[in-house]
Amino acid sequence: MRTMPLEMTLENRTAVITGGSSGIGAATARRFAAAGADVALLARRKDRLSELAEELTAKHNTETLTMPTDVREVTAVEAAIEATVERFGGIDIAVANAGLARGSDVESMSTESYRAMMDTNVDGAFFLTRAVLNHLRDSEGTLVFVGSFAGEYPRPFNPVYAASKWWIRGFAKSVAAQVGDTGVGVSVINPSEVRTEFDVEGKQFSDRFEQGEVTEPEEVAEAITFAAAQEYSTVQELDIYRRDKYTEW
């Protein structure tokens, strides 16, 4: 993959990332660590978190904290934020990245699939935001939401997933209006398909697409890092789509 890293520094900053064990979350953790940040990783898979933390420490000598966390559980999210603040003294960057897709059309979607998707994509983002916001006010930090192309345009083959991402954008912009005058930046990064373990109808995007066919997680991580690195202004919203995305629209 052809890369041209941007010169961005996150020295002396602490970041917390949900969905941090793989895909966009793991790529963002690597990019943050390379830029000098200490990183708290939240995800459900303990082994993957530990492997990534060891990698970050070995490559970048960064401090890490790993916390197996299901973002659908409010007490788990709150405990993870408290542990991060206790360990690092504060939080400068929070990335609401955890998300999943389930089902397809409305008529055939099970209640279980509906609740799993909404609990993760919507409630998880809310729980993180509520728990971290006061700490970001203290640091005049940045809150980054991972949105989606699906949150900007109709998605006829999965309206519920699209609705969850439309919610993310509306929530993020309203939170920005609420906290902007306290020095907190709020950004939304909207990728189209990303070659990760993201699963749609039983097939992961990493298996469905070849390298270079769609967006790579490292590209999205670069965009997230750019948003997180701003000190005075805010990257309000940034779209990162594969180059042929509009040709099929």
PDB file of C-alpha atoms in Angstrom:
ATOM      1  CA  MET A   1       0.000   0.000   0.000  1.00  0.00           C
ATOM      2  CA  ARG A   2       1.293   3.428  -0.956  1.00  0.00           C
ATOM      3  CA  THR A   3       1.437   5.708   2.084  1.00  0.00           C
ATOM      4  CA  MET A   4       2.589   9.244   2.769  1.00  0.00           C
ATOM      5  CA  PRO A   5       2.281   9.843   6.544  1.00  0.00           C
ATOM      6  CA  LEU A   6       1.318  13.326   7.561  1.00  0.00           C
ATOM      7  CA  GLU A   7       3.535  15.098  10.070  1.00  0.00           C
ATOM      8  CA  MET A   8       1.153  15.223  13.002  1.00  0.00           C
ATOM      9  CA  THR A   9       2.082  15.086  16.657  1.00  0.00           C
ATOM     10  CA  LEU A  10       0.035  13.892  19.591  1.00  0.00           C
ATOM     11  CA  GLU A  11       2.858  14.136  22.109  1.00  0.00           C
ATOM     12  CA  ASN A  12       1.768  14.292  25.747  1.00  0.00           C
ATOM     13  CA  ARG A  13      -1.828  13.385  24.876  1.00  0.00           C
ATOM     14  CA  THR A  14      -3.935  10.492  26.046  1.00  0.00           C
ATOM     15  CA  ALA A  15      -6.455   8.873  23.726  1.00  0.00           C
ATOM     16  CA  VAL A  16      -9.218   6.354  24.383  1.00  0.00           C
ATOM     17  CA  ILE A  17     -10.513   4.262  21.478  1.00  0.00           C
ATOM     18  CA  THR A  18     -13.554   1.984  21.438  1.00  0.00           C
ATOM     19  CA  GLY A  19     -13.497  -0.993  19.120  1.00  0.00           C
ATOM     20  CA  GLY A  20      -9.743  -0.790  19.536  1.00  0.00           C
ATOM     21  CA  SER A  21      -8.764  -4.416  18.954  1.00  0.00           C
ATOM     22  CA  SER A  22      -9.026  -4.563  15.153  1.00  0.00           C
ATOM     23  CA  GLY A  23      -9.834  -2.709  11.954  1.00  0.00           C
ATOM     24  CA  ILE A  24     -10.151   1.059  12.103  1.00  0.00           C
ATOM     25  CA  GLY A  25      -9.706   1.076  15.881  1.00  0.00           C
ATOM     26  CA  ALA A  26      -6.428  -0.837  15.810  1.00  0.00           C
ATOM     27  CA  ALA A  27      -5.129   1.193  12.870  1.00  0.00           C
ATOM     28  CA  THR A  28      -5.971   4.381  14.749  1.00  0.00           C
ATOM     29  CA  ALA A  29      -4.193   3.125  17.864  1.00  0.00           C
ATOM     30  CA  ARG A  30      -1.069   2.453  15.784  1.00  0.00           C
ATOM     31  CA  ARG A  31      -1.241   5.888  14.187  1.00  0.00           C
ATOM     32  CA  PHE A  32      -1.800   7.623  17.526  1.00  0.00           C
ATOM     33  CA  ALA A  33       1.100   5.757  19.130  1.00  0.00           C
ATOM     34  CA  ALA A  34       3.368   6.655  16.218  1.00  0.00           C
ATOM     35  CA  ALA A  35       2.393  10.301  16.763  1.00  0.00           C
ATOM     36  CA  GLY A  36       3.367  10.095  20.436  1.00  0.00           C
ATOM     37  CA  ALA A  37       0.078   9.537  22.259  1.00  0.00           C
ATOM     38  CA  ASP A  38      -0.594   7.195  25.153  1.00  0.00           C
ATOM     39  CA  VAL A  39      -3.509   4.946  24.273  1.00  0.00           C
ATOM     40  CA  ALA A  40      -6.339   3.285  26.199  1.00  0.00           C
ATOM     41  CA  LEU A  41      -7.866   0.458  24.161  1.00  0.00           C
ATOM     42  CA  LEU A  42     -11.461  -0.677  24.726  1.00  0.00           C
ATOM     43  CA  ALA A  43     -12.907  -3.758  23.035  1.00  0.00           C
ATOM     44  CA  ARG A  44     -14.380  -7.129  23.910  1.00  0.00           C
ATOM     45  CA  ARG A  45     -11.481  -9.353  22.799  1.00  0.00           C
ATOM     46  CA  LYS A  46      -8.922  -9.396  25.596  1.00  0.00           C
ATOM     47  CA  ASP A  47      -6.265 -11.363  23.706  1.00  0.00           C
ATOM     48  CA  ARG A  48      -6.363  -9.036  20.704  1.00  0.00           C
ATOM     49  CA  LEU A  49      -6.102  -6.005  22.953  1.00  0.00           C
ATOM     50  CA  SER A  50      -3.063  -7.438  24.736  1.00  0.00           C
ATOM     51  CA  GLU A  51      -1.311  -8.295  21.463  1.00  0.00           C
ATOM     52  CA  LEU A  52      -1.871  -4.811  20.106  1.00  0.00           C
ATOM     53  CA  ALA A  53      -0.707  -3.142  23.326  1.00  0.00           C
ATOM     54  CA  GLU A  54       2.504  -5.160  23.265  1.00  0.00           C
ATOM     55  CA  GLU A  55       3.077  -4.143  19.654  1.00  0.00           C
ATOM     56  CA  LEU A  56       2.558  -0.444  20.386  1.00  0.00           C
ATOM     57  CA  THR A  57       4.915  -0.516  23.355  1.00  0.00           C
ATOM     58  CA  ALA A  58       7.612  -2.378  21.435  1.00  0.00           C
ATOM     59  CA  LYS A  59       7.450  -0.177  18.336  1.00  0.00           C
ATOM     60  CA  HIS A  60       6.768   3.237  19.817  1.00  0.00           C
ATOM     61  CA  ASN A  61       7.527   2.949  23.534  1.00  0.00           C
ATOM     62  CA  THR A  62       4.059   4.292  24.197  1.00  0.00           C
ATOM     63  CA  GLU A  63       2.114   3.655  27.377  1.00  0.00           C
ATOM     64  CA  THR A  64      -1.038   1.625  26.907  1.00  0.00           C
ATOM     65  CA  LEU A  65      -4.012   0.515  28.937  1.00  0.00           C
ATOM     66  CA  THR A  66      -6.233  -2.344  27.786  1.00  0.00           C
ATOM     67  CA  MET A  67      -9.732  -2.874  29.110  1.00  0.00           C
ATOM     68  CA  PRO A  68     -12.038  -5.599  27.817  1.00  0.00           C
ATOM     69  CA  THR A  69     -15.206  -3.559  27.389  1.00  0.00           C
ATOM     70  CA  ASP A  70     -18.597  -4.108  25.809  1.00  0.00           C
ATOM     71  CA  VAL A  71     -19.752  -0.591  24.907  1.00  0.00           C
ATOM     72  CA  ARG A  72     -23.358  -1.754  25.283  1.00  0.00           C
ATOM     73  CA  GLU A  73     -22.786  -2.027  29.032  1.00  0.00           C
ATOM     74  CA  VAL A  74     -22.901   1.418  30.610  1.00  0.00           C
ATOM     75  CA  THR A  75     -21.077   0.412  33.790  1.00  0.00           C
ATOM     76  CA  ALA A  76     -18.241  -1.126  31.768  1.00  0.00           C
ATOM     77  CA  VAL A  77     -17.784   2.051  29.731  1.00  0.00           C
ATOM     78  CA  GLU A  78     -17.830   4.264  32.810  1.00  0.00           C
ATOM     79  CA  ALA A  79     -15.317   2.016  34.592  1.00  0.00           C
ATOM     80  CA  ALA A  80     -13.008   2.096  31.575  1.00  0.00           C
ATOM     81  CA  ILE A  81     -13.022   5.892  31.452  1.00  0.00           C
ATOM     82  CA  GLU A  82     -12.383   6.115  35.183  1.00  0.00           C
ATOM     83  CA  ALA A  83      -9.469   3.683  34.853  1.00  0.00           C
ATOM     84  CA  THR A  84      -8.012   5.708  31.981  1.00  0.00           C
ATOM     85  CA  VAL A  85      -8.131   8.945  33.945  1.00  0.00           C
ATOM     86  CA  GLU A  86      -6.652   7.248  36.998  1.00  0.00           C
ATOM     87  CA  ARG A  87      -3.799   5.807  34.936  1.00  0.00           C
ATOM     88  CA  PHE A  88      -2.949   8.805  32.754  1.00  0.00           C
ATOM     89  CA  GLY A  89      -4.338  11.765  34.673  1.00  0.00           C
ATOM     90  CA  GLY A  90      -6.860  12.812  32.023  1.00  0.00           C
ATOM     91  CA  ILE A  91      -8.125  12.263  28.495  1.00  0.00           C
ATOM     92  CA  ASP A  92      -7.360  14.454  25.487  1.00  0.00           C
ATOM     93  CA  ILE A  93      -8.907  12.424  22.663  1.00  0.00           C
ATOM     94  CA  ALA A  94     -11.836  10.011  22.557  1.00  0.00           C
ATOM     95  CA  VAL A  95     -12.706   7.990  19.469  1.00  0.00           C
ATOM     96  CA  ALA A  96     -16.196   6.454  19.285  1.00  0.00           C
ATOM     97  CA  ASN A  97     -15.418   3.733  16.787  1.00  0.00           C
ATOM     98  CA  ALA A  98     -17.174   0.543  17.966  1.00  0.00           C
ATOM     99  CA  GLY A  99     -19.916  -0.495  15.586  1.00  0.00           C
ATOM    100  CA  LEU A 100     -21.505  -3.396  13.760  1.00  0.00           C
ATOM    101  CA  ALA A 101     -24.028  -4.241  11.058  1.00  0.00           C
ATOM    102  CA  ARG A 102     -26.778  -6.842  11.297  1.00  0.00           C
ATOM    103  CA  GLY A 103     -29.638  -7.915   9.070  1.00  0.00           C
ATOM    104  CA  SER A 104     -30.799  -6.227   5.898  1.00  0.00           C
ATOM    105  CA  ASP A 105     -34.362  -5.229   5.033  1.00  0.00           C
ATOM    106  CA  VAL A 106     -36.757  -4.101   7.718  1.00  0.00           C
ATOM    107  CA  GLU A 107     -39.340  -6.858   7.276  1.00  0.00           C
ATOM    108  CA  SER A 108     -36.907  -9.715   7.829  1.00  0.00           C
ATOM    109  CA  MET A 109     -34.727  -8.144  10.515  1.00  0.00           C
ATOM    110  CA  SER A 110     -34.981  -9.937  13.842  1.00  0.00           C
ATOM    111  CA  THR A 111     -35.512  -8.022  17.052  1.00  0.00           C
ATOM    112  CA  GLU A 112     -32.223  -9.474  18.293  1.00  0.00           C
ATOM    113  CA  SER A 113     -30.317  -8.073  15.306  1.00  0.00           C
ATOM    114  CA  TYR A 114     -32.038  -4.710  15.619  1.00  0.00           C
ATOM    115  CA  ARG A 115     -31.190  -4.392  19.294  1.00  0.00           C
ATOM    116  CA  ALA A 116     -27.591  -5.581  18.895  1.00  0.00           C
ATOM    117  CA  MET A 117     -26.958  -2.966  16.216  1.00  0.00           C
ATOM    118  CA  MET A 118     -28.674  -0.076  17.949  1.00  0.00           C
ATOM    119  CA  ASP A 119     -27.220  -0.958  21.353  1.00  0.00           C
ATOM    120  CA  THR A 120     -23.694  -0.927  19.917  1.00  0.00           C
ATOM    121  CA  ASN A 121     -23.814   1.855  17.339  1.00  0.00           C
ATOM    122  CA  VAL A 122     -26.083   4.274  19.185  1.00  0.00           C
ATOM    123  CA  ASP A 123     -26.016   3.469  22.902  1.00  0.00           C
ATOM    124  CA  GLY A 124     -22.284   2.698  22.866  1.00  0.00           C
ATOM    125  CA  ALA A 125     -21.492   6.096  21.366  1.00  0.00           C
ATOM    126  CA  PHE A 126     -23.779   7.818  23.863  1.00  0.00           C
ATOM    127  CA  PHE A 127     -22.313   6.011  26.874  1.00  0.00           C
ATOM    128  CA  LEU A 128     -18.767   6.908  25.820  1.00  0.00           C
ATOM    129  CA  THR A 129     -19.679  10.536  25.181  1.00  0.00           C
ATOM    130  CA  ARG A 130     -21.463  10.958  28.484  1.00  0.00           C
ATOM    131  CA  ALA A 131     -18.586   9.390  30.412  1.00  0.00           C
ATOM    132  CA  VAL A 132     -15.776  11.289  28.703  1.00  0.00           C
ATOM    133  CA  LEU A 133     -17.180  14.748  28.031  1.00  0.00           C
ATOM    134  CA  ASN A 134     -16.200  16.427  31.298  1.00  0.00           C
ATOM    135  CA  HIS A 135     -12.640  15.124  30.915  1.00  0.00           C
ATOM    136  CA  LEU A 136     -12.474  16.561  27.397  1.00  0.00           C
ATOM    137  CA  ARG A 137     -13.687  19.892  28.760  1.00  0.00           C
ATOM    138  CA  ASP A 138     -10.808  19.839  31.256  1.00  0.00           C
ATOM    139  CA  SER A 139      -8.258  19.148  28.507  1.00  0.00           C
ATOM    140  CA  GLU A 140     -10.003  21.126  25.745  1.00  0.00           C
ATOM    141  CA  GLY A 141      -9.728  17.900  23.807  1.00  0.00           C
ATOM    142  CA  THR A 142     -11.376  16.291  20.817  1.00  0.00           C
ATOM    143  CA  LEU A 143     -14.169  13.758  20.446  1.00  0.00           C
ATOM    144  CA  VAL A 144     -14.128  11.854  17.148  1.00  0.00           C
ATOM    145  CA  PHE A 145     -17.050   9.781  15.920  1.00  0.00           C
ATOM    146  CA  VAL A 146     -16.645   7.194  13.186  1.00  0.00           C
ATOM    147  CA  GLY A 147     -19.694   7.667  11.011  1.00  0.00           C
ATOM    148  CA  SER A 148     -20.331   6.246   7.560  1.00  0.00           C
ATOM    149  CA  PHE A 149     -21.314   6.947   3.985  1.00  0.00           C
ATOM    150  CA  ALA A 150     -24.522   5.209   5.085  1.00  0.00           C
ATOM    151  CA  GLY A 151     -25.180   8.081   7.472  1.00  0.00           C
ATOM    152  CA  GLU A 152     -25.294  10.601   4.632  1.00  0.00           C
ATOM    153  CA  TYR A 153     -27.279   8.843   1.896  1.00  0.00           C
ATOM    154  CA  PRO A 154     -30.219   6.424   1.800  1.00  0.00           C
ATOM    155  CA  ARG A 155     -29.267   2.775   2.243  1.00  0.00           C
ATOM    156  CA  PRO A 156     -32.152   0.728   0.825  1.00  0.00           C
ATOM    157  CA  PHE A 157     -30.625  -2.653   1.684  1.00  0.00           C
ATOM    158  CA  ASN A 158     -30.171  -1.862   5.397  1.00  0.00           C
ATOM    159  CA  PRO A 159     -32.236   1.097   6.639  1.00  0.00           C
ATOM    160  CA  VAL A 160     -31.600   0.353  10.329  1.00  0.00           C
ATOM    161  CA  TYR A 161     -27.811   0.430  10.001  1.00  0.00           C
ATOM    162  CA  ALA A 162     -28.128   3.664   8.043  1.00  0.00           C
ATOM    163  CA  ALA A 163     -30.389   5.125  10.725  1.00  0.00           C
ATOM    164  CA  SER A 164     -27.803   4.360  13.400  1.00  0.00           C
ATOM    165  CA  LYS A 165     -25.176   6.265  11.440  1.00  0.00           C
ATOM    166  CA  TRP A 166     -27.523   9.172  10.703  1.00  0.00           C
ATOM    167  CA  TRP A 167     -28.052   9.275  14.471  1.00  0.00           C
ATOM    168  CA  ILE A 168     -24.286   9.456  15.002  1.00  0.00           C
ATOM    169  CA  ARG A 169     -24.001  12.502  12.740  1.00  0.00           C
ATOM    170  CA  GLY A 170     -26.959  14.282  14.311  1.00  0.00           C
ATOM    171  CA  PHE A 171     -25.759  13.519  17.810  1.00  0.00           C
ATOM    172  CA  ALA A 172     -22.195  14.616  17.059  1.00  0.00           C
ATOM    173  CA  LYS A 173     -23.231  17.927  15.548  1.00  0.00           C
ATOM    174  CA  SER A 174     -25.578  18.671  18.444  1.00  0.00           C
ATOM    175  CA  VAL A 175     -22.903  17.776  21.006  1.00  0.00           C
ATOM    176  CA  ALA A 176     -20.548  20.107  19.140  1.00  0.00           C
ATOM    177  CA  ALA A 177     -23.084  22.890  19.512  1.00  0.00           C
ATOM    178  CA  GLN A 178     -23.375  22.147  23.213  1.00  0.00           C
ATOM    179  CA  VAL A 179     -19.667  22.034  24.101  1.00  0.00           C
ATOM    180  CA  GLY A 180     -17.885  24.112  21.465  1.00  0.00           C
ATOM    181  CA  ASP A 181     -17.709  27.173  23.664  1.00  0.00           C
ATOM    182  CA  THR A 182     -15.886  25.131  26.321  1.00  0.00           C
ATOM    183  CA  GLY A 183     -13.033  24.347  23.954  1.00  0.00           C
ATOM    184  CA  VAL A 184     -14.038  20.802  22.999  1.00  0.00           C
ATOM    185  CA  GLY A 185     -13.719  19.798  19.360  1.00  0.00           C
ATOM    186  CA  VAL A 186     -16.162  17.294  17.855  1.00  0.00           C
ATOM    187  CA  SER A 187     -15.452  15.591  14.535  1.00  0.00           C
ATOM    188  CA  VAL A 188     -17.196  12.995  12.394  1.00  0.00           C
ATOM    189  CA  ILE A 189     -15.258  10.807   9.966  1.00  0.00           C
ATOM    190  CA  ASN A 190     -17.418   9.142   7.305  1.00  0.00           C
ATOM    191  CA  PRO A 191     -15.810   6.251   5.408  1.00  0.00           C
ATOM    192  CA  SER A 192     -17.433   4.156   2.729  1.00  0.00           C
ATOM    193  CA  GLU A 193     -16.501   0.453   2.668  1.00  0.00           C
ATOM    194  CA  VAL A 194     -13.302  -0.262   4.628  1.00  0.00           C
ATOM    195  CA  ARG A 195     -11.326  -3.503   4.262  1.00  0.00           C
ATOM    196  CA  THR A 196     -11.672  -4.748   7.841  1.00  0.00           C
ATOM    197  CA  GLU A 197     -13.383  -7.554   9.767  1.00  0.00           C
ATOM    198  CA  PHE A 198     -16.646  -5.588   9.515  1.00  0.00           C
ATOM    199  CA  ASP A 199     -19.250  -8.231   8.786  1.00  0.00           C
ATOM    200  CA  VAL A 200     -22.234  -7.808   6.476  1.00  0.00           C
ATOM    201  CA  GLU A 201     -24.513 -10.786   5.855  1.00  0.00           C
ATOM    202  CA  GLY A 202     -21.928 -13.246   7.124  1.00  0.00           C
ATOM    203  CA  LYS A 203     -18.968 -12.075   5.045  1.00  0.00           C
ATOM    204  CA  GLN A 204     -16.207  -9.778   6.271  1.00  0.00           C
ATOM    205  CA  PHE A 205     -15.104  -6.833   4.144  1.00  0.00           C
ATOM    206  CA  SER A 206     -11.491  -8.058   4.436  1.00  0.00           C
ATOM    207  CA  ASP A 207     -12.563 -11.207   2.543  1.00  0.00           C
ATOM    208  CA  ARG A 208     -15.030  -9.530   0.201  1.00  0.00           C
ATOM    209  CA  PHE A 209     -12.639  -6.909  -1.152  1.00  0.00           C
ATOM    210  CA  GLU A 210      -9.067  -7.055  -2.441  1.00  0.00           C
ATOM    211  CA  GLN A 211      -6.414  -4.576  -1.297  1.00  0.00           C
ATOM    212  CA  GLY A 212      -6.875  -1.315  -3.175  1.00  0.00           C
ATOM    213  CA  GLU A 213     -10.468  -2.099  -4.121  1.00  0.00           C
ATOM    214  CA  VAL A 214     -11.945  -0.099  -1.238  1.00  0.00           C
ATOM    215  CA  THR A 215     -10.635   2.109   1.566  1.00  0.00           C
ATOM    216  CA  GLU A 216      -7.959   0.699   3.872  1.00  0.00           C
ATOM    217  CA  PRO A 217      -8.270   1.105   7.671  1.00  0.00           C
ATOM    218  CA  GLU A 218      -4.964   2.988   7.729  1.00  0.00           C
ATOM    219  CA  GLU A 219      -6.466   5.674   5.501  1.00  0.00           C
ATOM    220  CA  VAL A 220      -9.353   6.184   7.904  1.00  0.00           C
ATOM    221  CA  ALA A 221      -6.902   6.210  10.827  1.00  0.00           C
ATOM    222  CA  GLU A 222      -4.969   8.979   9.109  1.00  0.00           C
ATOM    223  CA  ALA A 223      -8.146  11.043   8.824  1.00  0.00           C
ATOM    224  CA  ILE A 224      -8.997  10.436  12.485  1.00  0.00           C
ATOM    225  CA  THR A 225      -5.488  11.467  13.505  1.00  0.00           C
ATOM    226  CA  PHE A 226      -5.729  14.642  11.437  1.00  0.00           C
ATOM    227  CA  ALA A 227      -8.950  15.545  13.250  1.00  0.00           C
ATOM    228  CA  ALA A 228      -7.491  14.693  16.656  1.00  0.00           C
ATOM    229  CA  ALA A 229      -4.337  16.742  16.061  1.00  0.00           C
ATOM    230  CA  GLN A 230      -6.148  20.070  15.652  1.00  0.00           C
ATOM    231  CA  GLU A 231      -5.474  22.376  18.592  1.00  0.00           C
ATOM    232  CA  TYR A 232      -7.681  25.393  17.931  1.00  0.00           C
ATOM    233  CA  SER A 233     -10.064  24.613  15.095  1.00  0.00           C
ATOM    234  CA  THR A 234     -12.188  21.536  14.437  1.00  0.00           C
ATOM    235  CA  VAL A 235     -12.493  19.191  11.512  1.00  0.00           C
ATOM    236  CA  GLN A 236     -16.258  19.157  11.716  1.00  0.00           C
ATOM    237  CA  GLU A 237     -16.811  16.392   9.182  1.00  0.00           C
ATOM    238  CA  LEU A 238     -14.554  14.510   6.812  1.00  0.00           C
ATOM    239  CA  ASP A 239     -15.648  12.022   4.149  1.00  0.00           C
ATOM    240  CA  ILE A 240     -13.237   9.340   2.962  1.00  0.00           C
ATOM    241  CA  TYR A 241     -14.684   7.240   0.147  1.00  0.00           C
ATOM    242  CA  ARG A 242     -13.260   4.798  -2.332  1.00  0.00           C
ATOM    243  CA  ARG A 243     -12.662   6.630  -5.606  1.00  0.00           C
ATOM    244  CA  ASP A 244     -15.426   4.939  -7.588  1.00  0.00           C
ATOM    245  CA  LYS A 245     -18.082   5.211  -4.880  1.00  0.00           C
ATOM    246  CA  TYR A 246     -20.283   7.711  -6.717  1.00  0.00           C
ATOM    247  CA  THR A 247     -20.167   5.792  -9.993  1.00  0.00           C
ATOM    248  CA  GLU A 248     -22.515   3.144  -8.595  1.00  0.00           C
ATOM    249  CA  TRP A 249     -24.852   5.634  -6.943  1.00  0.00           C
TER     250      TRP A 249
END
